[in-house]
Amino acid sequence: MNGAESMLQTLTNNGVEVCFTNPGTSEMHMVDAMGRSEGMRAILCLFEGVCSGAADGYARMLAKPACTLLHLGPGLSNASANLHNARKANSALINLIGDHATYHKKYDAPLNSDVIGLSQPVSHWVRTAKDAPGLPSDAADAVVAANVRPGQIATLIVPADCAWDESVEPEAARDMPAIPKVSDAAVKTAGEMLSNGKSSILLMSNMALSERGLQLADQIAQASGARVFCDTFVATLPRGEGRCSIERLGYFAEQATKQIEDAEQLIMVGTKAPVSFFAYPGKVSEFYPAGSTLHTLAQVAEDAEDALQKLVDELDAGNFELRKQLLQKPGLATGELNPKSIAGAVAELMPADAIVVDEGGTAGSMSFPFSQSAKPHDWLTITGGSIGYGLPTAIGAAVACPERKVICVHGDGGAMYTIQSLWTMARENLDICIVILANRKYQILQLELSRVGAQSMNQKTLAMMDLSNPDLDFVKMSEAMGVKADRASTADEFNTLYLQAMNETGPRLIEALVD
Ligand SMILES: Cc1ncc(C[n+]2csc(CCOP(=O)(O)OP(=O)(O)O)c2C)c(N)n1
């Protein structure tokens, strides 16, 4: 067995079953081993940012890592923006990065680069394999590192000779790390705060946002009068019919600060104290009122659900009946196609157990509130703010959950970053409906321009945020990559196309023309 084969068998022995690949010459032995592996599904993506975004989506849905296969430093660099998003989502992910053979490095051949230096900012764990016999245990260590919950990014750099040289037997399944529990003191302090009569907020994210976590938070809220919020950008949020609802902090500082302006105390569960996405001249960065008391019940990597259960016990709140969301549909609009009519259709026709990948930008911002009382679904957001995450993440979610409909609501600007995703969706026949909100501009930046206090709204300035001239044709792009596509310019057209997409399986794109 060569190093690549033993490494691959070790990965599959440890539950890693999918690899999103974009290989080159230095990865040929890994490609060869993957081609002969029965346990590893290999999915070709036509840009490395699609590989990393897809692995992120997979991990968000299954809380376990997929791997990427990337070509030296440049391949990793192309993957980095979506690795950044995955890191902010606390997703479990393993990068397998080929490199020059150990003895070839010193020649500084064209593709030589500082792969470790490029890996570190987007990885929690980085290692370069030393030799082929060490590769199986390197791979097992990578899986363990990735499985530190909620999830970490483990990057294993594999020089070509480590892959092709003779290795040893693969490693068997390792024990994965246990999730640390919170201290009794953290629970006690939270209990005291929630009993002192002051106005309190529970802010939740990551592992706290499970269906059970939301139920426990609902009981805590009923017992104490605290209000429960989640971060603006969350990795996954279970919501809709039958789930306990949670308020979401707004994106703009003026929205979020208003939402929690009365808070005297904030208790964080699986997250940190909320701050503004950007700084703005003359405005504060913190969302929470100055002088409020902050307490962390559970750090991001701690067992938030267990902490919430202990807090329920502390407050004797376990008998409160859960306030579960009832199904309420908004109805379908007719006439003009606009963000509201699209959000209404998305909510109205949402199938049970759908997965919504939201990179809708400004035109998609109504989809979230409208679907609060839709059928049960999971909502995924752009955790790291690096646009172009939506289409790839939809791939990963669809691969992870083939029985569920994935709905990807996407701005046209963001979609252009990773549009190659459509080809992988077609090739793998993934059940994804993509709604492109074609406003033909970077609308958010036009808003931000005035918010930051910039003065020039002249043609030259606006041209830097305008996507017309020429207009992008998403129908043609989609068809060119094998995904059936149509354009809607009225609400009725959109409703018909969207209903068709919900009633069939496989990838389908709707370009929705909005202002
Ligand atoms: C990698 C990266 N590059 C640039 C940006 C800055 N940026 C934020 S939103 C945006 C435009 C998004 O356009 P679109 O998806 O069409 O949504 P809209 O703003 O029109 O609603 C840009 C360029 C970013 N967030 N990430």
CSV table of N, CA, C and O in Angstrom, one decimal, residues 12 16-21 34 37-43 398-400 402 428-430:
chain,number,residue,atom,x,y,z
A,12,THR,N,-11.5,7.0,5.5
A,12,THR,CA,-12.9,6.3,5.4
A,12,THR,C,-13.1,5.5,6.7
A,12,THR,O,-14.3,5.5,7.2
A,16,VAL,N,-14.9,9.7,7.2
A,16,VAL,CA,-14.9,10.7,6.1
A,16,VAL,C,-15.2,10.0,4.8
A,16,VAL,O,-14.5,9.2,4.3
A,17,GLU,N,-16.3,10.5,4.2
A,17,GLU,CA,-16.9,9.7,3.1
A,17,GLU,C,-17.0,10.5,1.8
A,17,GLU,O,-17.3,9.9,0.7
A,18,VAL,N,-16.7,11.8,1.9
A,18,VAL,CA,-16.9,12.7,0.7
A,18,VAL,C,-15.7,13.6,0.5
A,18,VAL,O,-15.2,14.1,1.5
A,19,CYS,N,-15.2,13.7,-0.7
A,19,CYS,CA,-14.1,14.6,-1.0
A,19,CYS,C,-14.5,15.5,-2.2
A,19,CYS,O,-14.9,15.0,-3.3
A,20,PHE,N,-14.5,16.8,-2.0
A,20,PHE,CA,-14.7,17.8,-3.1
A,20,PHE,C,-13.4,18.1,-3.7
A,20,PHE,O,-12.5,18.7,-3.0
A,21,THR,N,-13.2,17.7,-4.9
A,21,THR,CA,-11.8,17.7,-5.4
A,21,THR,C,-11.6,18.7,-6.6
A,21,THR,O,-12.5,19.1,-7.3
A,34,MET,N,-8.2,7.5,-4.6
A,34,MET,CA,-9.6,7.8,-4.5
A,34,MET,C,-10.4,7.1,-5.5
A,34,MET,O,-11.5,6.6,-5.3
A,37,SER,N,-11.0,3.7,-4.3
A,37,SER,CA,-11.6,3.6,-2.9
A,37,SER,C,-13.1,3.3,-3.0
A,37,SER,O,-13.8,4.0,-3.8
A,38,GLU,N,-13.6,2.4,-2.2
A,38,GLU,CA,-15.0,2.2,-2.3
A,38,GLU,C,-15.8,3.1,-1.3
A,38,GLU,O,-16.9,3.4,-1.5
A,39,GLY,N,-15.1,3.6,-0.3
A,39,GLY,CA,-15.7,4.3,0.8
A,39,GLY,C,-15.7,5.8,0.6
A,39,GLY,O,-16.4,6.6,1.3
A,40,MET,N,-15.0,6.4,-0.4
A,40,MET,CA,-14.9,7.8,-0.5
A,40,MET,C,-15.6,8.3,-1.8
A,40,MET,O,-15.2,7.9,-2.9
A,41,ARG,N,-16.6,9.1,-1.7
A,41,ARG,CA,-17.2,9.7,-2.9
A,41,ARG,C,-16.4,10.9,-3.3
A,41,ARG,O,-16.1,11.8,-2.5
A,42,ALA,N,-16.0,10.9,-4.6
A,42,ALA,CA,-15.2,12.1,-5.1
A,42,ALA,C,-16.1,12.9,-6.0
A,42,ALA,O,-16.7,12.4,-6.9
A,43,ILE,N,-16.2,14.2,-5.7
A,43,ILE,CA,-17.0,15.1,-6.4
A,43,ILE,C,-16.2,16.3,-7.0
A,43,ILE,O,-15.6,17.1,-6.2
A,398,ALA,N,-26.8,19.5,-0.1
A,398,ALA,CA,-27.6,18.5,-0.9
A,398,ALA,C,-26.9,17.2,-0.9
A,398,ALA,O,-27.5,16.1,-0.9
A,399,VAL,N,-25.6,17.2,-0.9
A,399,VAL,CA,-24.8,15.9,-0.9
A,399,VAL,C,-25.0,15.3,0.5
A,399,VAL,O,-25.2,14.1,0.6
A,400,ALA,N,-25.0,16.1,1.6
A,400,ALA,CA,-25.2,15.6,2.9
A,400,ALA,C,-26.6,15.0,3.1
A,400,ALA,O,-26.8,14.1,3.8
A,402,PRO,N,-29.5,14.0,0.8
A,402,PRO,CA,-30.1,13.8,-0.5
A,402,PRO,C,-31.6,13.7,-0.5
A,402,PRO,O,-32.2,13.9,-1.6
A,428,GLU,N,-23.9,16.0,-10.5
A,428,GLU,CA,-24.3,15.1,-9.4
A,428,GLU,C,-25.8,15.0,-9.3
A,428,GLU,O,-26.3,14.4,-8.4
A,429,ASN,N,-26.6,15.7,-10.2
A,429,ASN,CA,-28.0,15.7,-10.1
A,429,ASN,C,-28.6,16.0,-8.7
A,429,ASN,O,-29.4,15.3,-8.2
A,430,LEU,N,-28.1,17.1,-8.2
A,430,LEU,CA,-28.4,17.5,-6.8
A,430,LEU,C,-29.8,18.2,-6.8
A,430,LEU,O,-30.1,19.0,-7.7
